[in-house]
Coordinates of C-alpha atoms in Angstrom, one line a residue:
M76 CA -78.3 195.2 -114.4
A77 CA -81.6 194.2 -112.8
D78 CA -83.2 197.4 -114.3
T79 CA -81.8 197.2 -117.5
C80 CA -83.0 193.7 -117.8
G81 CA -86.3 194.6 -116.7
Q82 CA -86.6 197.5 -119.2
I83 CA -85.4 195.1 -122.0
F84 CA -88.3 192.6 -121.1
L85 CA -91.0 195.3 -120.8
G86 CA -89.7 196.9 -124.0
S87 CA -89.8 193.7 -125.9
G88 CA -93.1 193.1 -124.8
L89 CA -94.4 196.4 -125.9
T90 CA -92.6 196.0 -129.2
V91 CA -94.4 192.9 -130.0
L92 CA -97.9 194.5 -129.1
S93 CA -97.2 197.3 -131.0
H94 CA -95.6 196.0 -134.0
P95 CA -98.7 195.8 -136.4
L96 CA -99.4 199.1 -135.7
M97 CA -96.0 200.4 -136.6
Y98 CA -96.1 198.1 -139.9
I99 CA -99.4 199.6 -141.1
K100 CA -98.1 203.2 -140.3
V101 CA -94.8 202.8 -142.3
L102 CA -96.7 201.2 -145.1
V103 CA -99.1 204.3 -145.0
Q104 CA -95.8 206.6 -144.8
V105 CA -94.5 205.3 -148.2
G106 CA -97.7 205.9 -149.7
H107 CA -99.1 202.5 -150.1
E108 CA -103.1 202.6 -150.3
P109 CA -104.1 198.7 -151.1
L110 CA -108.0 199.7 -150.6
P111 CA -109.7 202.4 -152.7
P112 CA -111.4 205.2 -150.6
S113 CA -115.1 204.8 -149.4
L114 CA -117.8 207.2 -148.6
G115 CA -118.1 207.6 -144.8
R116 CA -118.8 210.1 -142.2
N117 CA -116.1 212.5 -140.4
L118 CA -116.2 213.5 -136.6
F119 CA -118.8 216.2 -137.3
G120 CA -121.3 213.7 -139.3
R121 CA -120.4 215.0 -142.7
Q122 CA -120.1 212.7 -145.9
V123 CA -116.8 212.4 -147.1
Y124 CA -114.6 209.9 -148.7
Q125 CA -112.3 208.3 -146.3
L126 CA -109.2 206.0 -146.7
P127 CA -109.0 202.8 -144.9
G128 CA -108.0 202.9 -141.2
L129 CA -106.1 200.7 -138.9
F130 CA -108.4 197.9 -138.6
A131 CA -109.3 197.7 -142.2
Y132 CA -105.6 197.7 -143.4
A133 CA -104.8 195.0 -140.8
K134 CA -107.6 192.8 -142.3
H135 CA -106.2 193.2 -145.9
I136 CA -102.7 192.0 -144.7
I137 CA -104.1 189.3 -142.8
K138 CA -105.9 188.3 -146.0
I139 CA -102.8 188.2 -147.9
D140 CA -100.1 187.1 -145.4
G141 CA -102.2 185.7 -142.6
K142 CA -101.7 186.7 -139.0
S143 CA -98.2 186.3 -139.0
G144 CA -97.8 188.8 -141.7
L145 CA -98.7 191.8 -139.1
F146 CA -95.2 191.0 -137.8
N147 CA -92.9 191.3 -140.6
G148 CA -89.7 192.9 -139.4
L149 CA -90.3 192.2 -135.7
T150 CA -86.9 190.3 -135.3
P151 CA -84.6 193.1 -136.3
R152 CA -86.7 195.7 -134.3
L153 CA -86.4 193.4 -131.3
C154 CA -82.7 193.4 -131.8
A155 CA -82.7 197.5 -132.1
G156 CA -84.9 197.7 -128.9
T157 CA -82.6 195.2 -126.8
I158 CA -79.1 196.8 -127.9
G159 CA -80.5 200.2 -127.6
T160 CA -81.7 199.8 -124.2
I161 CA -78.4 198.5 -123.2
V162 CA -76.2 201.2 -124.9
H163 CA -78.7 204.1 -123.4
S164 CA -78.3 202.6 -120.0
K165 CA -74.6 202.4 -120.0
V166 CA -74.0 205.7 -121.8
L167 CA -76.3 207.4 -119.2
Q168 CA -74.8 205.6 -116.4
K169 CA -71.3 206.9 -117.7
C170 CA -72.6 210.6 -118.0
Q171 CA -73.7 210.2 -114.5
E172 CA -70.4 209.0 -113.2
E173 CA -68.5 211.7 -115.0
K174 CA -70.8 214.4 -113.5
L175 CA -71.6 216.1 -116.8
Q176 CA -72.6 219.7 -116.4
I177 CA -73.7 222.1 -119.0
L178 CA -74.8 224.8 -116.9
G179 CA -73.8 226.0 -113.4
S180 CA -70.9 224.7 -111.4
S181 CA -70.1 221.4 -110.6
Q182 CA -72.3 221.7 -107.2
K183 CA -75.7 219.9 -107.5
A184 CA -78.4 221.9 -109.0
E185 CA -81.7 222.4 -107.2
E186 CA -84.4 220.1 -108.0
G187 CA -86.6 221.4 -110.6
S188 CA -84.4 224.2 -111.6
L189 CA -83.6 225.3 -115.2
Q190 CA -79.8 224.3 -114.7
R191 CA -80.9 220.7 -113.4
V192 CA -83.4 220.2 -116.5
V193 CA -80.7 221.4 -119.0
N194 CA -78.1 219.0 -117.5
E195 CA -80.3 216.2 -117.1
T196 CA -81.6 216.8 -120.8
T197 CA -78.2 216.8 -122.2
K198 CA -77.4 213.5 -120.7
E199 CA -80.4 212.0 -122.0
M200 CA -79.7 213.4 -125.4
I201 CA -76.2 212.1 -125.5
A202 CA -77.4 208.5 -124.5
R203 CA -80.5 208.4 -126.8
S204 CA -78.3 209.6 -129.8
C205 CA -75.7 207.1 -129.1
A206 CA -78.3 204.3 -128.8
T207 CA -79.9 205.7 -132.1
I208 CA -76.7 205.6 -133.9
V209 CA -75.8 202.2 -132.7
T210 CA -79.3 200.5 -133.4
H211 CA -80.1 202.3 -136.8
P212 CA -78.8 199.6 -139.2
F213 CA -81.3 197.5 -137.5
H214 CA -83.8 200.2 -138.0
V215 CA -83.2 200.1 -141.6
I216 CA -83.4 196.4 -142.0
T217 CA -87.1 196.5 -140.2
L218 CA -88.3 199.2 -142.6
R219 CA -87.3 197.4 -145.6
C220 CA -88.6 194.0 -144.6
M221 CA -92.0 195.9 -144.0
V222 CA -92.1 197.7 -147.4
Q223 CA -91.2 194.5 -149.0
F224 CA -95.1 194.1 -148.6
I225 CA -95.8 196.4 -151.6
G226 CA -93.9 194.7 -154.2
R227 CA -94.2 191.1 -152.8
E228 CA -90.4 190.8 -152.6
A229 CA -88.1 188.6 -150.4
K230 CA -84.9 190.3 -150.6
Y231 CA -84.6 191.1 -147.0
S232 CA -85.4 187.5 -145.5
G233 CA -83.4 187.6 -142.3
V234 CA -81.0 189.8 -140.2
F235 CA -77.8 188.5 -141.3
D236 CA -78.9 188.2 -144.9
S237 CA -80.1 191.6 -144.7
I238 CA -76.8 192.8 -143.5
I239 CA -74.9 191.1 -146.1
T240 CA -77.4 192.3 -148.9
I241 CA -77.0 195.9 -147.6
Y242 CA -73.0 195.8 -147.5
R243 CA -72.9 194.2 -150.7
E244 CA -75.1 196.9 -152.7
E245 CA -74.7 199.9 -150.6
G246 CA -71.6 199.6 -148.3
I247 CA -71.5 201.0 -144.8
L248 CA -73.4 204.0 -145.7
G249 CA -76.2 201.9 -146.6
F250 CA -76.9 200.9 -142.6
F251 CA -77.3 204.6 -141.8
A252 CA -79.9 205.7 -144.5
G253 CA -82.2 208.2 -142.9
L254 CA -80.0 208.4 -139.8
I255 CA -79.7 212.3 -139.9
P256 CA -83.2 213.4 -139.7
R257 CA -84.1 210.6 -137.3
L258 CA -81.6 212.1 -135.1
L259 CA -82.5 215.7 -135.6
G260 CA -86.1 214.8 -134.7
D261 CA -85.3 212.6 -131.6
V262 CA -83.0 215.6 -130.2
L263 CA -85.6 218.4 -130.9
S264 CA -88.5 216.3 -129.5
L265 CA -86.6 215.7 -126.3
W266 CA -85.6 219.5 -125.9
I267 CA -89.1 220.7 -126.8
C268 CA -90.9 218.1 -124.3
N269 CA -88.5 218.7 -121.5
M270 CA -88.3 222.5 -121.8
L271 CA -92.2 222.8 -122.2
A272 CA -92.9 220.4 -119.2
H273 CA -90.2 222.8 -117.1
L274 CA -92.2 225.9 -117.9
I275 CA -95.4 224.4 -117.1
N276 CA -94.2 222.8 -113.8
T277 CA -92.7 226.2 -113.0
H278 CA -95.2 228.8 -113.9
A279 CA -98.7 227.0 -114.2
I280 CA -98.3 224.3 -111.4
D281 CA -98.9 225.4 -107.7
D282 CA -96.5 223.3 -105.7
S283 CA -98.7 223.6 -102.7
T284 CA -101.6 221.7 -104.0
S285 CA -102.4 217.9 -103.7
H286 CA -101.3 215.5 -106.3
T287 CA -98.5 217.9 -107.6
G288 CA -96.5 214.9 -108.7
E289 CA -99.3 213.2 -110.7
I290 CA -100.0 216.6 -112.5
K291 CA -96.3 217.0 -113.2
N292 CA -96.2 213.6 -115.0
C293 CA -99.4 214.4 -116.7
S294 CA -97.8 217.5 -118.2
Q295 CA -94.5 215.5 -119.1
A296 CA -96.8 213.3 -121.1
V297 CA -98.7 215.9 -122.7
T298 CA -95.9 218.1 -123.8
G299 CA -94.1 214.8 -125.1
F300 CA -97.3 214.2 -127.4
F301 CA -96.9 217.7 -128.5
A302 CA -93.4 217.6 -129.3
S303 CA -93.6 214.3 -131.3
M304 CA -96.4 215.8 -133.3
L305 CA -94.1 218.9 -134.0
T306 CA -91.2 216.9 -135.1
Y307 CA -93.1 214.1 -136.9
P308 CA -92.0 215.3 -140.2
F309 CA -88.4 214.2 -139.4
V310 CA -89.7 210.7 -138.6
L311 CA -91.5 210.6 -142.0
V312 CA -88.4 211.8 -143.9
S313 CA -86.3 209.6 -142.2
N314 CA -88.1 206.3 -143.0
L315 CA -88.6 207.3 -146.4
M316 CA -85.1 207.8 -147.0
A317 CA -84.2 204.4 -145.0
V318 CA -85.9 202.6 -147.9
N319 CA -85.1 205.2 -151.0
N320 CA -83.7 203.4 -154.0
C321 CA -83.0 200.2 -152.0
G322 CA -84.2 198.0 -154.9
L323 CA -87.5 197.4 -153.4
A324 CA -90.7 198.5 -155.5
G325 CA -91.9 200.7 -152.7
G326 CA -88.7 202.6 -152.6
Q327 CA -88.3 203.5 -156.3
L328 CA -89.8 204.9 -159.5
P329 CA -92.5 204.5 -160.8
Y330 CA -94.0 203.8 -157.4
A331 CA -91.9 206.5 -155.3
A332 CA -89.6 209.4 -156.3
V333 CA -85.9 208.7 -155.7
Y334 CA -84.3 211.4 -153.5
P335 CA -80.4 212.3 -153.5
N336 CA -80.7 213.3 -150.1
W337 CA -83.1 213.8 -147.0
L338 CA -83.3 217.6 -147.7
H339 CA -84.7 216.7 -151.5
C340 CA -87.1 214.4 -149.8
W341 CA -88.3 217.1 -147.4
S342 CA -88.9 219.6 -150.2
H343 CA -90.7 217.4 -152.3
L344 CA -93.0 216.2 -149.2
S345 CA -93.7 219.7 -148.3
R346 CA -94.6 220.8 -152.0
E347 CA -96.9 217.9 -152.1
G348 CA -98.7 218.7 -148.8
N349 CA -97.6 215.1 -147.4
M350 CA -95.7 216.2 -144.2
S351 CA -98.0 214.4 -142.1
R352 CA -98.7 211.3 -144.2
G353 CA -99.1 208.2 -141.9
N354 CA -99.4 210.5 -138.7
S355 CA -103.0 209.3 -138.1
L356 CA -104.5 205.8 -138.8
F357 CA -108.0 206.7 -138.1
F358 CA -110.5 209.0 -139.8
R359 CA -108.0 209.3 -142.6
K360 CA -109.5 211.7 -145.4
M361 CA -108.8 211.5 -148.9
P362 CA -105.8 213.9 -150.0
A363 CA -107.4 217.1 -152.0
G364 CA -106.7 217.1 -155.5
K365 CA -105.2 213.5 -155.9
M366 CA -106.3 210.9 -158.1
Y367 CA -106.3 207.2 -156.7
S368 CA -104.6 204.6 -158.8
I369 CA -106.0 201.1 -158.7
D370 CA -103.0 199.5 -160.5
Q371 CA -100.3 201.1 -158.5
K372 CA -102.4 201.5 -155.3
R373 CA -101.7 205.0 -154.5
F374 CA -102.4 208.2 -155.0
L375 CA -101.1 210.3 -158.0

């Protein structure tokens, strides 16, 4: 219990610190570009038209809503983090008690073996998936609170009011908009990360060398970053579906396309070349073949 409380406090602190970053990232993901491109230089020194980065975007939000505006949607996100940590801890503990085994016999697998990695990854997948499903309604509320910035709405003003609004307008399914691509992305990212880390630790790292533990931790971090890059389209599609046609300007025509399901959203983004939109908040180059609309504050 003490470990869980510690994780909750640490997670809440990190959530508060990172919230402005996520807020800006979500607005970029839905295509909101309040500031026009400006002439700048890329990493190689060439002059190119660039989109405003993280700090310019943050200054724009502060100018309109003040510094507190950077924390729109923080309360439901903190709720999601707290509940998710508790659910993850309880489910993982239950899996450990049940001694869930996917590969091999019930005997304890050797440390670092493929059997051990698969079994531990499966337990982590189950725990993460349960936490994601339980907390997804709060994730949907968080995203919609953020996207309100585009149309200056106040439809989702609090956690309880938002719950009532979503249930009244969309029913139970409204709380789980965008859940499938989010789950798929989480599961794929976890397996890619752990399998790649296992391959590197087994075949590329010599256990006889010093600092082996630090090197293995580093490889886990690198593979985690690589896996998150590969599965980013699932995150993008999930977030877009969470605000799709929800009554906000940022999630409906003419500002944004309305998708019947997440596969159509994926297909549309792929055709438009927008599968990595919002992946980077620095050195953002202007999309090729697009025209910036000052009135709609987006690219057409």
